[in-house]
Short mmCIF file of C-alpha atoms in Angstrom, two decimals:
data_model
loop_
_atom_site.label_atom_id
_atom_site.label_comp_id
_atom_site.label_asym_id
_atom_site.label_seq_id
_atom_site.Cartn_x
_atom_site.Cartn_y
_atom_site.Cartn_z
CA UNK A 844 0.00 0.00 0.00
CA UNK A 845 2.77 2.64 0.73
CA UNK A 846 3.94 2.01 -2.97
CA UNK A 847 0.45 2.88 -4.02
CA UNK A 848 0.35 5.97 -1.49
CA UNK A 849 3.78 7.38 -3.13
CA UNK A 850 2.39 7.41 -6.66
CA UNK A 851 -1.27 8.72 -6.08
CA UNK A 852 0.57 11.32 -3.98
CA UNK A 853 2.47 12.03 -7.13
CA UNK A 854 0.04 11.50 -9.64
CA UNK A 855 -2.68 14.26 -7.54
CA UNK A 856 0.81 16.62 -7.57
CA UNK A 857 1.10 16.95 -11.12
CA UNK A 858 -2.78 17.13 -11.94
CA UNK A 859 -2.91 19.68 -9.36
CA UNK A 860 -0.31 22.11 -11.35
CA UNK A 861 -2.25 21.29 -15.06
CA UNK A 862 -4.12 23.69 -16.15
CA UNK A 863 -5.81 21.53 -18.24
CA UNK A 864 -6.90 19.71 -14.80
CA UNK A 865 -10.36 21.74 -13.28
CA UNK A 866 -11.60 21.60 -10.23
CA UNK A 867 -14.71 20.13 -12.33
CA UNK A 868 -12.10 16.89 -12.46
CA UNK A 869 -11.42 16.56 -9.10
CA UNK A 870 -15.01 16.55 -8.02
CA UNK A 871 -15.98 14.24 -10.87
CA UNK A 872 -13.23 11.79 -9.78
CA UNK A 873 -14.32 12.04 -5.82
CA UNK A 874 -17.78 11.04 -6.91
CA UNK A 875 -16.94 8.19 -8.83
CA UNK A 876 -14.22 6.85 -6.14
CA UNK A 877 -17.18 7.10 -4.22
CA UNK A 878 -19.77 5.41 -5.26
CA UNK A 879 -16.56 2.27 -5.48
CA UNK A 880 -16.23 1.81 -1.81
CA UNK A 881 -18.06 -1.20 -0.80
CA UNK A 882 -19.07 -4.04 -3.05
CA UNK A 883 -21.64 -7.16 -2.79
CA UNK A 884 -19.62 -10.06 -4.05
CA UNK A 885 -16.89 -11.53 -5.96
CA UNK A 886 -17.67 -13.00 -9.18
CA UNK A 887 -16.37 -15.08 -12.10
CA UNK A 888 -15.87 -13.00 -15.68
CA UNK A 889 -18.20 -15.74 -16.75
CA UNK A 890 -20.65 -14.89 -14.37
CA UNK A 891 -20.36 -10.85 -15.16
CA UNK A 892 -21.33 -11.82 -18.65
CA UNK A 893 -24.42 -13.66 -17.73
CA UNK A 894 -25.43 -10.75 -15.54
CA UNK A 895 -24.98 -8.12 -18.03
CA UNK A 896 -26.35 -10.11 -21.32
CA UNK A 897 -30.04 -8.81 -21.35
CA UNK A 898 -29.52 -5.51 -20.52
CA UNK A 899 -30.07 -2.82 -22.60
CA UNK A 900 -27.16 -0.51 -22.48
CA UNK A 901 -24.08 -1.75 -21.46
CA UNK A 902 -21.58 0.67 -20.93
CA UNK A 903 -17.79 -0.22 -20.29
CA UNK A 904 -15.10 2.05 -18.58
CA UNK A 905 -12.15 2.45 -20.90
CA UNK A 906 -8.54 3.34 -19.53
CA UNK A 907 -6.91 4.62 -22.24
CA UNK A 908 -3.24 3.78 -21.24
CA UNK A 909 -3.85 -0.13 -20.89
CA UNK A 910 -4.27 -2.39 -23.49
CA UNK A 911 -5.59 -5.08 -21.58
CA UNK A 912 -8.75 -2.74 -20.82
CA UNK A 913 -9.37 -3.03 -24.70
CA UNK A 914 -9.01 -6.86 -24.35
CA UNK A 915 -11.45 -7.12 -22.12
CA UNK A 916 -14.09 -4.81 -24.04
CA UNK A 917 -13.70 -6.79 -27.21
CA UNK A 918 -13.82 -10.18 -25.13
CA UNK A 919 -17.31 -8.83 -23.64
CA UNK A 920 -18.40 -7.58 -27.39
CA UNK A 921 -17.42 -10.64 -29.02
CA UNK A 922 -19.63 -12.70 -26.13
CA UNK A 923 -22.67 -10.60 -27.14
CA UNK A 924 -22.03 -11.35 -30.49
CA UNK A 925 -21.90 -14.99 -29.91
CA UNK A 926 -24.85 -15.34 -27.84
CA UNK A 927 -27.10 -12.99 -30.47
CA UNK A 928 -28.29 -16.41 -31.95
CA UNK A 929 -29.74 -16.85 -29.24
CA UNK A 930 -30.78 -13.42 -27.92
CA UNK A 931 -31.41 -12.07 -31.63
CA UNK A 932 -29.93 -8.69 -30.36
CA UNK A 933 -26.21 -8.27 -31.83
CA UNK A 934 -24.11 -5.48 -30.56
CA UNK A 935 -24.12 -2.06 -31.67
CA UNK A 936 -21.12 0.24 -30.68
CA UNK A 937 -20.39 3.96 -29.88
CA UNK A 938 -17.14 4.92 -29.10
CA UNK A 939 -15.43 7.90 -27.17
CA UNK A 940 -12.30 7.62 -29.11
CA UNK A 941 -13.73 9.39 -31.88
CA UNK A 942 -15.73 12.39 -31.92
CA UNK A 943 -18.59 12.50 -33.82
CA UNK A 944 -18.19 14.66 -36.34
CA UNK A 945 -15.71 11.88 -38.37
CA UNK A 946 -18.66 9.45 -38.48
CA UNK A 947 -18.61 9.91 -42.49
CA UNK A 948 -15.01 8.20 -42.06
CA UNK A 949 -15.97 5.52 -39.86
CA UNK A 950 -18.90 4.88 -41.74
CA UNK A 951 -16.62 4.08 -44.67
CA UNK A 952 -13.85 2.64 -42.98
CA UNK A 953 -17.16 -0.21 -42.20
CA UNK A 954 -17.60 -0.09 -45.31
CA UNK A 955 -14.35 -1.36 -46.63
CA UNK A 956 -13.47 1.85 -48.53
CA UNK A 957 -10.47 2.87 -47.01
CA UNK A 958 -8.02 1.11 -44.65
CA UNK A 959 -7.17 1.70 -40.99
CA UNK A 960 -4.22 4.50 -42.06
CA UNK A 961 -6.27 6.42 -43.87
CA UNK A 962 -9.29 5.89 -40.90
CA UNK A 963 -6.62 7.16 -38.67
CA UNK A 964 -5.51 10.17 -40.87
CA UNK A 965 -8.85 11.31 -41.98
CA UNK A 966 -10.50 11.18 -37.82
CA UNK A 967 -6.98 13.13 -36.57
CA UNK A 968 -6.87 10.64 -34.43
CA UNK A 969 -3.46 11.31 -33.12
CA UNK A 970 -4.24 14.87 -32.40
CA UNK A 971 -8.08 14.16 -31.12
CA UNK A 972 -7.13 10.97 -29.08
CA UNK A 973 -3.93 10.42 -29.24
CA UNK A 974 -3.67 6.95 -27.25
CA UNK A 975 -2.65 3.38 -28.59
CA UNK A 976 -4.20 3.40 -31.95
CA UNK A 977 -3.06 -0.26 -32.74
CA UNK A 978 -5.00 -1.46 -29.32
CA UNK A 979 -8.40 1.25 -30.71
CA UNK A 980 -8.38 0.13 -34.21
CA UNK A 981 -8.71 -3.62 -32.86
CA UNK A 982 -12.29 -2.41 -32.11
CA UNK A 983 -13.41 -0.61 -34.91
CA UNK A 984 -11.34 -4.08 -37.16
CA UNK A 985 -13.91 -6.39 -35.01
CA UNK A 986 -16.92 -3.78 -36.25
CA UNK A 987 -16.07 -4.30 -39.69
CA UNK A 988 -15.25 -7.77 -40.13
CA UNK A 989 -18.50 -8.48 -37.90
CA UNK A 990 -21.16 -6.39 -39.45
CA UNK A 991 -21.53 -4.33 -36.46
CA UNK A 992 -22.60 -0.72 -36.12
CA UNK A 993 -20.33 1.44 -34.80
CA UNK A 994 -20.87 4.90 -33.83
CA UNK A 995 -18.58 8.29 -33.03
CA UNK A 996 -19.94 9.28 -29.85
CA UNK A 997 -17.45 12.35 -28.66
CA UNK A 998 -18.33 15.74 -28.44
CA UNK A 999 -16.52 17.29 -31.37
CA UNK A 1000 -14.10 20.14 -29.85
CA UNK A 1001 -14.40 18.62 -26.20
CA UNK A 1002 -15.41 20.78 -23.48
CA UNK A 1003 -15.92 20.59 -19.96
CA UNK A 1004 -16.92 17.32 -18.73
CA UNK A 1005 -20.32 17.75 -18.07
CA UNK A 1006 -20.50 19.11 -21.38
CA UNK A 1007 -19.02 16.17 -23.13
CA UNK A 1008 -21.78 13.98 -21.06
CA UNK A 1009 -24.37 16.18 -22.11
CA UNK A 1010 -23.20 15.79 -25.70
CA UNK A 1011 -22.73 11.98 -25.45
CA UNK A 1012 -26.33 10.99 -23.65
CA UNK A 1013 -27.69 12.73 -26.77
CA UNK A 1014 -25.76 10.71 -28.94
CA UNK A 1015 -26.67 7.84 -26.95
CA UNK A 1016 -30.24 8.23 -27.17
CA UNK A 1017 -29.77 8.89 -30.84
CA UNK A 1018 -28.49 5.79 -31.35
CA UNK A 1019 -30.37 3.65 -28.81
CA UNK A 1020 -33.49 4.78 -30.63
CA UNK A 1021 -32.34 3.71 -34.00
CA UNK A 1022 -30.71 0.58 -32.99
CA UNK A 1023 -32.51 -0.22 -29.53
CA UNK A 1024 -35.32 -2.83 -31.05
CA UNK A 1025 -32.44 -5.25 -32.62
CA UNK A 1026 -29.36 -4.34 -31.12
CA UNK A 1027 -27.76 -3.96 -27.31
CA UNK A 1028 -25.68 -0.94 -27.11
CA UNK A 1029 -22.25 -0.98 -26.22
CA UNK A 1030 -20.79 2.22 -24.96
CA UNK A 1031 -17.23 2.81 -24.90
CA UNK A 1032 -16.05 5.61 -22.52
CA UNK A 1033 -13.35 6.28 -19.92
CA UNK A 1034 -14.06 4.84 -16.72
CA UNK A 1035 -15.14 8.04 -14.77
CA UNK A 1036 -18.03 8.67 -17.03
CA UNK A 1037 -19.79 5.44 -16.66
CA UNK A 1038 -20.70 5.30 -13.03
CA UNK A 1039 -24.73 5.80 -13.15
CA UNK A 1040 -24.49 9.19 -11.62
CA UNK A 1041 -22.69 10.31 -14.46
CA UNK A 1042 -23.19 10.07 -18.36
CA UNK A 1043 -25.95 6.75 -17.52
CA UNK A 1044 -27.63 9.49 -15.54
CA UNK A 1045 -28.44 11.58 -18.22
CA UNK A 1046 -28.98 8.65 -20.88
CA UNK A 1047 -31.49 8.03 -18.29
CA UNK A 1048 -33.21 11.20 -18.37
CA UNK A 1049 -33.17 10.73 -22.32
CA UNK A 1050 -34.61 7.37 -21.91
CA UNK A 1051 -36.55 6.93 -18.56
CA UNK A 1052 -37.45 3.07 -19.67
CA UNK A 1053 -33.76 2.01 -20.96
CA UNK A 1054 -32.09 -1.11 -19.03
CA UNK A 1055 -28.04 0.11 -18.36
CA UNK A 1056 -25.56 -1.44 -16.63
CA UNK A 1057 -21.68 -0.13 -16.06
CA UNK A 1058 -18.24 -2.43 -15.78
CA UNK A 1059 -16.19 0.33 -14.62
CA UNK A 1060 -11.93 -1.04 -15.02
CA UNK A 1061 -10.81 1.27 -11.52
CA UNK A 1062 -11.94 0.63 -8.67
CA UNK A 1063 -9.12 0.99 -6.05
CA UNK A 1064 -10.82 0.82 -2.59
CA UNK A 1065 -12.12 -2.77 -4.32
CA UNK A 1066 -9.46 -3.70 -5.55
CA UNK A 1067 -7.28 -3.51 -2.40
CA UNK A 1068 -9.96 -5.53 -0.32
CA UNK A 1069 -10.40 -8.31 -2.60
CA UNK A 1070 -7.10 -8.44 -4.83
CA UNK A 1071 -8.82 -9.67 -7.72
CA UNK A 1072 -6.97 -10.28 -10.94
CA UNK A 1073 -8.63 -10.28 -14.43
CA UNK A 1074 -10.57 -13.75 -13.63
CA UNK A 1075 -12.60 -12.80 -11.37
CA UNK A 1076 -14.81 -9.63 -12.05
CA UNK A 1077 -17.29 -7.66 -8.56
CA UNK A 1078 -20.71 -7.09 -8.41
CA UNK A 1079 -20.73 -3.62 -7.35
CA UNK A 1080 -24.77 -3.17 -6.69
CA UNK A 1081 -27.14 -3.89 -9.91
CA UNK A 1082 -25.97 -1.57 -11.56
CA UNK A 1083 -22.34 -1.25 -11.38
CA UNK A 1084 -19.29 -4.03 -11.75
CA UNK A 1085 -15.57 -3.78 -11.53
CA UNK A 1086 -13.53 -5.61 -13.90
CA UNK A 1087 -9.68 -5.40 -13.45
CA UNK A 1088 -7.48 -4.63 -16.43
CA UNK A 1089 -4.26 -4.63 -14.55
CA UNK A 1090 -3.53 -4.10 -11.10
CA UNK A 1091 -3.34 -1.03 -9.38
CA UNK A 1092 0.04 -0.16 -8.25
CA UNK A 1093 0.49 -1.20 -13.18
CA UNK A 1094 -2.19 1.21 -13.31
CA UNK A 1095 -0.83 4.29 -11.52
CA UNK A 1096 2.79 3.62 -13.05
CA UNK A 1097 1.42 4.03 -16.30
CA UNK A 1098 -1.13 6.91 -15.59
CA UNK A 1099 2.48 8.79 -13.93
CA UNK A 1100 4.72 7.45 -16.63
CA UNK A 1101 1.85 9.06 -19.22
CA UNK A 1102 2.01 12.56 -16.84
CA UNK A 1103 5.36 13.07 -16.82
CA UNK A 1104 5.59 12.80 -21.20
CA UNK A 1105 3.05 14.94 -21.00
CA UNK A 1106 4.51 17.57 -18.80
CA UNK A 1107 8.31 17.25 -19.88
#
């Protein structure tokens, strides 16, 4: 734990001397830490899946920085897509890593008209995004090659946070309502944003009648009282479950490794 202490202690030094860092952040980060303090039980990942499979919104928390979070979204989107025979409700995507006003690219990068360079050139990704575009792409590859729909979701231009959740539970809706009667919707979207006070909050106001659940990859009070590892996934409450990506002490060594590039 004092390893842990040292680098959040770090970590809350530099974000504290961004400017790009608001004290918006820092509130939205204490509310999501705490609504992660206590948890119901320990599950299997199996048993996650079978939890989440009928709902009607599923949205998962993305940390950009770890490829292994990826993993586990396409392992869970690939599931749905398996069991659709069954459920007759494939998977439908949107996506944070792109903002929505390159749809018209990702809508022909589905289509097979121009390959994942030019899909990265012609969203900016690099300057929009910027993270691991080989682990992204993976997603958007999985789309194509399975027929799925797949869906921008950002707010073009970014913003404060509330105004980027504002932006998205539009989207959302958008979507949902298109795609809702044959499709479960798969939302992409760091991890802060997907505890139900946040951006399922106002999907919810959108949709009063929509089914959501969140798999949120941080939750470190969890974490530390039931040292999971990415076999075992937590039932939060109903609405809310914690799978792992990495473990914590991985976690903040990247997010500090990623602060100081970012700041030298």
């Amino acid at each position: 734990m004092c390893i842990r202490d040292r680098l959040v202690g770090e970590i809350r030094s530099i974000e504290e001397e961004l400017e790009s860092v608001s004290s918006e952040y820092f509130t939205y980060q204490k509310d999501y830490y705490d609504s992660l303090k206590n948890y119901k039980c320990v599950i299997t990942r199996e048993e996650l899946k079978d939890e989440i499979k009928d709902r009607n919104i599923i949205y998962l928390g993305d940390f950009h920085l770890s490829p292994e979070c990826q993993d586990n979204h396409l392992d869970i989107i690939s599931y749905l897509k398996d069991i659709s025979k069954e459920t007759g409700k494939p998977p439908a995507i949107a996506v944070e890593f792109i903002n929505s006003s390159y749809q018209k690219s990702v809508d022909r990068y589905l289509d097979g008209k121009i390959d994942e360079n030019r899909l990265r050139l012609g969203t900016n990704y690099d300057r929009n995004f910027g993270f691991n575009y080989e682990s992204y792409v993976r997603i958007l590859r999985y789309a194509r090659d399975n027929n799925i729909p797949l869906y921008a979701a950002d707010r073009p231009g970014g913003g404060s946070l509330n105004e980027r959740d504002e932006y998205a539970a539009d989207r959302i809706a958008d979507i949902y309502r298109k795609h809702g009667e044959e499709h479960q919707l798969v939302v992409i979207y760091g991890t802060y944003h997907v505890v139900p006070n946040h951006l399922p909050k106002m999907v919810k106001q959108r949709l009063p009648d929509v089914d959501q659940v969140s798999v949120v990859c941080e939750a470190p009070d969890i974490y530390w009282k039931t040292k999971i590892d990415g076999n075992k996934a937590v039932q939060v409450n109903d609405d809310i479950y914690f799978l792992p990506d990495t473990d914590e002490i991985t976690r903040a060594e990247r997010y500090l490794d990623y602060l100081y590039e970012i700041t030298s």
